[in-house]
Short mmCIF file of C-alpha atoms in Angstrom, two decimals:
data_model
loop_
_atom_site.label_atom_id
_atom_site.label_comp_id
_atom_site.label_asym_id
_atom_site.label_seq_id
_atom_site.Cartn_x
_atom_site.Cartn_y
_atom_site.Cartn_z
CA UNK A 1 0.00 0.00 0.00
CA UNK A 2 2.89 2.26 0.91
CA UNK A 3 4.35 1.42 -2.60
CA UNK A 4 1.82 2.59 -4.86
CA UNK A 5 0.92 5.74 -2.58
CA UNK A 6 5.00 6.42 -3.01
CA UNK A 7 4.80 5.63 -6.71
CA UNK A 8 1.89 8.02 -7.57
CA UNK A 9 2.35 10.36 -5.62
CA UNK A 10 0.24 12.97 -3.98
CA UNK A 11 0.03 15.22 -6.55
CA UNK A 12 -1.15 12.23 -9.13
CA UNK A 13 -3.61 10.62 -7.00
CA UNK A 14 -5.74 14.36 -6.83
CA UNK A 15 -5.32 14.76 -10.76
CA UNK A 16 -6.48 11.19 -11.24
CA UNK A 17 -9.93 11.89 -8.63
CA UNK A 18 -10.19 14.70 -10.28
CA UNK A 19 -10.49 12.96 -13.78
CA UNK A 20 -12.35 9.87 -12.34
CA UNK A 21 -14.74 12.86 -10.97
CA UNK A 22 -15.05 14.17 -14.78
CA UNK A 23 -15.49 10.99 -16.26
CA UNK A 24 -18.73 10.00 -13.96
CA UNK A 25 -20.64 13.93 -14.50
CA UNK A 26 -20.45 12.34 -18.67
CA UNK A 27 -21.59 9.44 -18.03
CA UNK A 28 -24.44 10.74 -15.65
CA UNK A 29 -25.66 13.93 -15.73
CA UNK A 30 -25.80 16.32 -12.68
CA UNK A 31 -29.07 15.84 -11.20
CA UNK A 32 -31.63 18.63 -11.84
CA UNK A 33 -33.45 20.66 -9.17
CA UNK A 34 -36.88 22.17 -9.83
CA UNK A 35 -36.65 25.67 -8.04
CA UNK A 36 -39.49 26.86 -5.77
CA UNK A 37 -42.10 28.56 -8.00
CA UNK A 38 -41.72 26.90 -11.14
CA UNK A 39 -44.61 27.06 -13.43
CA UNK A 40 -45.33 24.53 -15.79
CA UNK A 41 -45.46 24.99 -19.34
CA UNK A 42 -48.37 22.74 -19.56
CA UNK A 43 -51.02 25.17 -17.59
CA UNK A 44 -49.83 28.38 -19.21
CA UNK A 45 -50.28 27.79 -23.12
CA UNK A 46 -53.29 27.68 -25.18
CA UNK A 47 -53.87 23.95 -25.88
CA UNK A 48 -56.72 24.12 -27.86
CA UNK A 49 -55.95 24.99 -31.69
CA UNK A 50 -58.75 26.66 -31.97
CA UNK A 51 -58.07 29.03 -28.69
CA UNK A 52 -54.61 29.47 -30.09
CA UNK A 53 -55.76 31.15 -33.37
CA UNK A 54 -57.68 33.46 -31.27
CA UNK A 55 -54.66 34.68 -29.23
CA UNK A 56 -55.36 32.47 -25.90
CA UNK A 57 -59.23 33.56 -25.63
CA UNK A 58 -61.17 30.86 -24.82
CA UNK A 59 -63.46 30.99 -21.98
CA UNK A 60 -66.72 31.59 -24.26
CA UNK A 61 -65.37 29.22 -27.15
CA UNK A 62 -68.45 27.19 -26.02
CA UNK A 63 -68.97 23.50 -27.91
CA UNK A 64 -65.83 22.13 -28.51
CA UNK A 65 -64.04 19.28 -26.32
CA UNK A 66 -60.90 21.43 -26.08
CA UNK A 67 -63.51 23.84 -23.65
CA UNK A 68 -62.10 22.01 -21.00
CA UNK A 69 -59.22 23.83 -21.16
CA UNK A 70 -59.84 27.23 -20.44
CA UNK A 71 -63.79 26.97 -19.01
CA UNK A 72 -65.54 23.68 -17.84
CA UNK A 73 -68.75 25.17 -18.10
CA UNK A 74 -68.61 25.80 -21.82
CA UNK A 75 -68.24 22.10 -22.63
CA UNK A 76 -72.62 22.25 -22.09
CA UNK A 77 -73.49 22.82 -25.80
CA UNK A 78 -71.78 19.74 -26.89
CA UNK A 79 -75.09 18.05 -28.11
CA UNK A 80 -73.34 14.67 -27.98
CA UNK A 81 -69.94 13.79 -28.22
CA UNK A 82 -66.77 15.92 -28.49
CA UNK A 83 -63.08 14.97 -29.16
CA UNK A 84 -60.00 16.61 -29.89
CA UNK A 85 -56.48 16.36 -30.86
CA UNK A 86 -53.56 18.48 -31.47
CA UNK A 87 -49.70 18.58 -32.16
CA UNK A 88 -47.24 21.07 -31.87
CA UNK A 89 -43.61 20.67 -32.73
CA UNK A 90 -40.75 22.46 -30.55
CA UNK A 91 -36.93 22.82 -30.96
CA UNK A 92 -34.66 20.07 -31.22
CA UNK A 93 -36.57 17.21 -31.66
CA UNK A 94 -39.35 18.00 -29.09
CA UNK A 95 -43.38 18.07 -29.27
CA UNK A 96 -46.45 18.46 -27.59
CA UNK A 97 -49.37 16.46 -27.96
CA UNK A 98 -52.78 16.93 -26.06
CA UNK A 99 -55.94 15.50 -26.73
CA UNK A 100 -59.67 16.24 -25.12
CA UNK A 101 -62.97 14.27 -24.90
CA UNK A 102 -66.75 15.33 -23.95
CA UNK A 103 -70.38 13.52 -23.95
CA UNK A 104 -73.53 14.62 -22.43
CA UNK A 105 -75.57 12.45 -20.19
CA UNK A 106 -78.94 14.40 -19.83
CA UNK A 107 -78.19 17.46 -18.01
CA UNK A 108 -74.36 16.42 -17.52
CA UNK A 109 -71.37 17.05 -19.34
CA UNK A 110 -68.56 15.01 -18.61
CA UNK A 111 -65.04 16.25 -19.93
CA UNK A 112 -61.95 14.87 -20.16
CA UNK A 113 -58.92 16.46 -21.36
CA UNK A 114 -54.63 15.16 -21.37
CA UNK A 115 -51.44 16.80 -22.65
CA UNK A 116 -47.85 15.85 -22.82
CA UNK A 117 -44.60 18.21 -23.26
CA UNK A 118 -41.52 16.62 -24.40
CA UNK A 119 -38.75 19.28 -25.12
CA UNK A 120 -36.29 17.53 -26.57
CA UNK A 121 -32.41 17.14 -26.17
CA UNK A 122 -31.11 20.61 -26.37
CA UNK A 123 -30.59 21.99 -22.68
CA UNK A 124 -30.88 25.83 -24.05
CA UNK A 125 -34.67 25.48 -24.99
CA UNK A 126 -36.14 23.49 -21.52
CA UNK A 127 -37.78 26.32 -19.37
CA UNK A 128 -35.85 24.90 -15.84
CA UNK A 129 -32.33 26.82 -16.37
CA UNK A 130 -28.58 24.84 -15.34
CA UNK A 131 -29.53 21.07 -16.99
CA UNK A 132 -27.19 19.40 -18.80
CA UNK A 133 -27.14 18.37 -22.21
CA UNK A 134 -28.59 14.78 -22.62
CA UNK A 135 -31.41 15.57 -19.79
CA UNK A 136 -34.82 14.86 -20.27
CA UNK A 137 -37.37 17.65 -19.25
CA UNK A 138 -41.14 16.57 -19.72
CA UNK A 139 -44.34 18.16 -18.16
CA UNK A 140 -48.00 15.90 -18.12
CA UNK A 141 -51.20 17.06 -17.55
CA UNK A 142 -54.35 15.12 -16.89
CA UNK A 143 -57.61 16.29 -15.93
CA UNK A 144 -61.38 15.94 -15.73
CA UNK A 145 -64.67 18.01 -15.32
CA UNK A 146 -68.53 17.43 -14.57
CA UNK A 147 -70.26 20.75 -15.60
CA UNK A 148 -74.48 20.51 -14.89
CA UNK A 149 -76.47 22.74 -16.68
CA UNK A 150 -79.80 24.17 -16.20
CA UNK A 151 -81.81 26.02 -18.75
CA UNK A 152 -79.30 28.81 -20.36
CA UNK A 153 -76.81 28.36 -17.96
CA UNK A 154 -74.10 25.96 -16.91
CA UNK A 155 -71.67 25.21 -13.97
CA UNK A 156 -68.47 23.27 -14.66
CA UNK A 157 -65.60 22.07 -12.24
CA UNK A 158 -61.98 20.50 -12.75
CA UNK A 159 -59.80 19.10 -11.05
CA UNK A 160 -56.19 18.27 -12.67
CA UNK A 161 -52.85 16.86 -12.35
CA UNK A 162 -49.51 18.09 -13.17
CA UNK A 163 -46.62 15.76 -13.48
CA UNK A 164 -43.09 17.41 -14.27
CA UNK A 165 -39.60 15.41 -14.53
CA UNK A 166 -36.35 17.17 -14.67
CA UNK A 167 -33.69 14.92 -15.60
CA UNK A 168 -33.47 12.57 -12.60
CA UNK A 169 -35.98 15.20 -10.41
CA UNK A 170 -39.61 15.23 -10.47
CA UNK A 171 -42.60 17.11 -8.72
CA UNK A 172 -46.06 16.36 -8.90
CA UNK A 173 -48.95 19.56 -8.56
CA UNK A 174 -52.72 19.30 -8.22
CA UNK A 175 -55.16 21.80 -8.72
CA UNK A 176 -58.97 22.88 -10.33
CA UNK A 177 -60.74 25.00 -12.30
CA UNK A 178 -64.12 26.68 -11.58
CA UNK A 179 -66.51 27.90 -14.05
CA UNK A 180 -69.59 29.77 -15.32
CA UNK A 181 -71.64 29.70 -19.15
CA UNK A 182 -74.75 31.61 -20.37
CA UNK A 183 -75.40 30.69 -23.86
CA UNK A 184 -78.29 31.36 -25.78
CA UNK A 185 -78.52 29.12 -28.50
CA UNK A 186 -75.53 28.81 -31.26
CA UNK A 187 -76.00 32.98 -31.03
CA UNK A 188 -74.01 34.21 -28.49
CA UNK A 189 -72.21 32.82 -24.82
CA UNK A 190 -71.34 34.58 -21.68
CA UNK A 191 -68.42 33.25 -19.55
CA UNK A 192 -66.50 33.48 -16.67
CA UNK A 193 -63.91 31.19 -15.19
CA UNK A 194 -60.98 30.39 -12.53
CA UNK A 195 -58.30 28.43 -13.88
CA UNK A 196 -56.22 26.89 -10.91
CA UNK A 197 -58.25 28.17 -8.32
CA UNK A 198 -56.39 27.76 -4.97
CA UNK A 199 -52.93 27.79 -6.57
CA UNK A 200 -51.38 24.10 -6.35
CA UNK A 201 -53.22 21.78 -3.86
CA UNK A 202 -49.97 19.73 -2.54
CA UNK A 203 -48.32 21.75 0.36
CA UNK A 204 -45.30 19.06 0.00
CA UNK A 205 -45.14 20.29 -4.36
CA UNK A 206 -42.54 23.65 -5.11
CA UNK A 207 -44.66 23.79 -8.51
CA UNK A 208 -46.92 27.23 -8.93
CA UNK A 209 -49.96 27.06 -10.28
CA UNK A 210 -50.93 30.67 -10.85
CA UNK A 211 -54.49 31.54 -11.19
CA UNK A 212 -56.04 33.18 -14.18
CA UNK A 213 -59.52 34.41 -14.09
CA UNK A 214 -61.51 34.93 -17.49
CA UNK A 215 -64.05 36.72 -18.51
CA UNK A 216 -65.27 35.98 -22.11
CA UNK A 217 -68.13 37.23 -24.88
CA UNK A 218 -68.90 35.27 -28.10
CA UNK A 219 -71.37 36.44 -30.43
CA UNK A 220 -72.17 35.08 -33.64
CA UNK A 221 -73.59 37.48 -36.67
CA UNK A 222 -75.41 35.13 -38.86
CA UNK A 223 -76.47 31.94 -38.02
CA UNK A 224 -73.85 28.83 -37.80
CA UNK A 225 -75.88 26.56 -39.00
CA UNK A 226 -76.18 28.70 -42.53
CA UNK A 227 -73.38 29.35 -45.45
CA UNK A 228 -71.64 32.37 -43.74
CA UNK A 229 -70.25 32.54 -40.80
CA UNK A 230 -68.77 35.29 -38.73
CA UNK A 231 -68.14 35.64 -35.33
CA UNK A 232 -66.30 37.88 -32.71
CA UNK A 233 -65.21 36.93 -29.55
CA UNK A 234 -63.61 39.33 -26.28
CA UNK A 235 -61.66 38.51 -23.39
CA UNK A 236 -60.48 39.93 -20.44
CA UNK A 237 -58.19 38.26 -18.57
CA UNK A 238 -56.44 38.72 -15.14
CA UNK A 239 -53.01 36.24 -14.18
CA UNK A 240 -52.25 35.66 -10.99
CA UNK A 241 -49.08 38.46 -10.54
CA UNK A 242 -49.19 40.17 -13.54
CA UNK A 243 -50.96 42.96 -15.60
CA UNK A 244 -54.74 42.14 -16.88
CA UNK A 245 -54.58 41.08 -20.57
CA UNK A 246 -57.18 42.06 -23.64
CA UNK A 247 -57.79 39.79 -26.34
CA UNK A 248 -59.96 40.70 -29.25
CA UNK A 249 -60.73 37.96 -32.36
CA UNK A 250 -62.42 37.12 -35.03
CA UNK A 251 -63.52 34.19 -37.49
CA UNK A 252 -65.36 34.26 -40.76
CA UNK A 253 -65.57 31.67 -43.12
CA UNK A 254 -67.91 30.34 -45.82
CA UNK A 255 -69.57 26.15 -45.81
CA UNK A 256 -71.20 24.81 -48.15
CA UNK A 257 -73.23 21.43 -47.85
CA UNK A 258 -71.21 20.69 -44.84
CA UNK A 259 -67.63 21.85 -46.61
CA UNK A 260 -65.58 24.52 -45.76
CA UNK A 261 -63.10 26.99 -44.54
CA UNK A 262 -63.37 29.42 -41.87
CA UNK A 263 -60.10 31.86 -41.12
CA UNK A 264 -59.48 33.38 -37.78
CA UNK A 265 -57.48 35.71 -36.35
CA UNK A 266 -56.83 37.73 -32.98
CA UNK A 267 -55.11 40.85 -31.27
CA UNK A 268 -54.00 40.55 -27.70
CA UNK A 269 -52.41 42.37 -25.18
CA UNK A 270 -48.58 40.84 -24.44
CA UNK A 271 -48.70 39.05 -21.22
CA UNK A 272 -45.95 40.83 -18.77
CA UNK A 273 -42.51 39.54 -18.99
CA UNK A 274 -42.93 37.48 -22.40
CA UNK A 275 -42.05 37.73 -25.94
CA UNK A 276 -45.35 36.66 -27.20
CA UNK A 277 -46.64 38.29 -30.88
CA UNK A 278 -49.66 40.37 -30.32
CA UNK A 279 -51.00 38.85 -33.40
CA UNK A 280 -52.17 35.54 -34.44
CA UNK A 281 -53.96 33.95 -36.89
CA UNK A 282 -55.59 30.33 -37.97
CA UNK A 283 -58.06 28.51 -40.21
CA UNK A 284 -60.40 25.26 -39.82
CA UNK A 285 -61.35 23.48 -43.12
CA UNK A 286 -64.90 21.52 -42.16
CA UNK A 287 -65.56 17.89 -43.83
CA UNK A 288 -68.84 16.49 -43.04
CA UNK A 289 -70.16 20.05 -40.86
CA UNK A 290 -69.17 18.26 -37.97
CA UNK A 291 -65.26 17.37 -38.66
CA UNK A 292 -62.93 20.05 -38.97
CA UNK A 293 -58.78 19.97 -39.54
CA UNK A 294 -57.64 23.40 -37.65
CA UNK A 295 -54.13 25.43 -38.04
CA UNK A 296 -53.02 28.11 -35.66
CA UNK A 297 -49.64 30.25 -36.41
CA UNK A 298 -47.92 32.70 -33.94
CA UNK A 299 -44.94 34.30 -34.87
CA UNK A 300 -43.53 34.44 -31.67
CA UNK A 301 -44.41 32.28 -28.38
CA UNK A 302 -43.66 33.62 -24.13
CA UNK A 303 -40.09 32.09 -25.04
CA UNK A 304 -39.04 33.92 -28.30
CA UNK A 305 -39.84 30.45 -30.86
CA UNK A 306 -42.37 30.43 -34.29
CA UNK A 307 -45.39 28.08 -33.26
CA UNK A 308 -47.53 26.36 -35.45
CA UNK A 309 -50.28 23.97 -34.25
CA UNK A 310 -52.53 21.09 -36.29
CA UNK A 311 -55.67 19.67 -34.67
CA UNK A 312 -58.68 18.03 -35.11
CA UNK A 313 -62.00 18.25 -33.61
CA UNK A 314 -65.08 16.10 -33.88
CA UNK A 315 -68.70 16.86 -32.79
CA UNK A 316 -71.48 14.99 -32.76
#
């Protein structure tokens, strides 16, 4: 034993710890650590496609599965059944997928809705700062809402959970949404809503869930079930922290015998302390009335990136 400490040396045993040290960080990477008041990327985009064309307003988007986003309550004039998918592709490899579902049982709506955030391999694009490259960084979301609805109006509630992993960390959130519809007809809806009302429900979770109240006003000019369509739609909205937002959109299309394209597009305030483009736009080409592919585009996202969104909605 005395031999080999004699033949390396002092000053050669440090450099070779210090290279055995080196070796092990590339083979693992540092563990990551999710800071105290991290928000999830998964509660704080648009994840309907529709919603996105329209700058984030969705509260009064009333009839679509992807309601159960933004406003429980507005899932009530889905006469039937509802689904929805989208897709959204992000730097380096990554996506997002999310998907929703809704079906009426007399004077219930049931809603479910799902997402999943994968961001790739590049460390300069995941939204937790210090990982290493080669870390993983995903965000889930899973939810589900009962809404009952009486006459004109509606009452929806959610409750959903956030998974997020970091590399080798992960933290787990829970939280719900509260909200309230008045729709006459197809003509116009009334909303107002709490998204993550209580903030995040696990004491033992660092994850921020940051409430956003809505309040949302949908009117339709001509009748939806006709050729033309046009419709406006306002929002005011109020994050948890920040400055209260105004979004203002618009869609107008023409269908014919259950074919056809309606375009969309949206101003809205920048929400404090992002990039985000004050402008967006999108289109929905309808097959079958009922079955309609859906594109959203905004030039620039909270983080700086182009986004462009497919989806596909169903209702029946």
């Amino acid at each position: 034993m005395n031999s080999t400490v004699g033949w390396m040396g002092p000053g050669r045993m440090i450099t070779v710890a210090l290279a055995l040290s080196a070796l092990a960080m590339c083979v693992r990477p540092i563990s990551a650590q999710i800071g105290t008041g991290t928000v999830p990327a998964v509660v704080s985009v648009p994840l309907s496609v529709r919603s996105a064309g329209l700058n984030g307003a969705g509260a009064a988007l009333v009839g679509d599965a992807g309601a159960v986003f933004s406003n429980p309550a507005s899932l009530a004039t889905v006469r039937h059944i509802g689904l929805e998918g989208a897709y959204r592709s992000l730097p380096s490899n990554g996506n997002a997928l999310n998907g929703a579902a809704a079906v009426r049982v007399r004077q219930f709506h049931l809603g479910l809705g799902g997402a999943f955030l994968d961001y790739g391999t590049d460390a300069t694009n995941f939204p937790i700062a210090g990982l290493p490259v080669g870390s993983d960084y995903r965000e889930r979301l899973a939810q589900g809402s009962l809404v009952y609805r009486f006459g004109m109006i509606a009452l929806g509630g959610t409750v959903k959970y956030v998974r997020m992993n970091a590399d080798t960390a992960e933290q787990r959130a829970l939280g719900g949404d509260a909200g309230i519809t008045i729709a006459v007809f197809d003509i116009m809806a009334l909303a107002f809503s709490i998204q993550n009302l209580g903030g995040n429900w696990r004491s033992s979770s660092v994850l921020d869930l940051p409430r956003l109240s809505r309040f949302g006003f949908t009117m339709n000019y001509v009748d939806p079930q006709e050729t033309w369509r046009l419709m406006s739609t306002i929002e005011v909205q109020w994050p948890e922290g920040r400055s209260t937002r105004f979004v203002g959109g618009i869609e107008a299309g023409v269908v014919v015998k259950g074919v056809g394209i309606i375009g969309r597009g949206a101003y809205g305030s920048r929400p404090q302390g992002t990039q985000a483009s004050k402008f967006t736009v999108g289109a929905s080409v309808l097959v079958m009335e009922r079955l309609s592919f859906d594109y959203a585009y905004q030039p620039d996202d909270a983080r700086g990136d182009k986004v462009h969104r497919l989806g596909l909605r169903l209702t029946l």
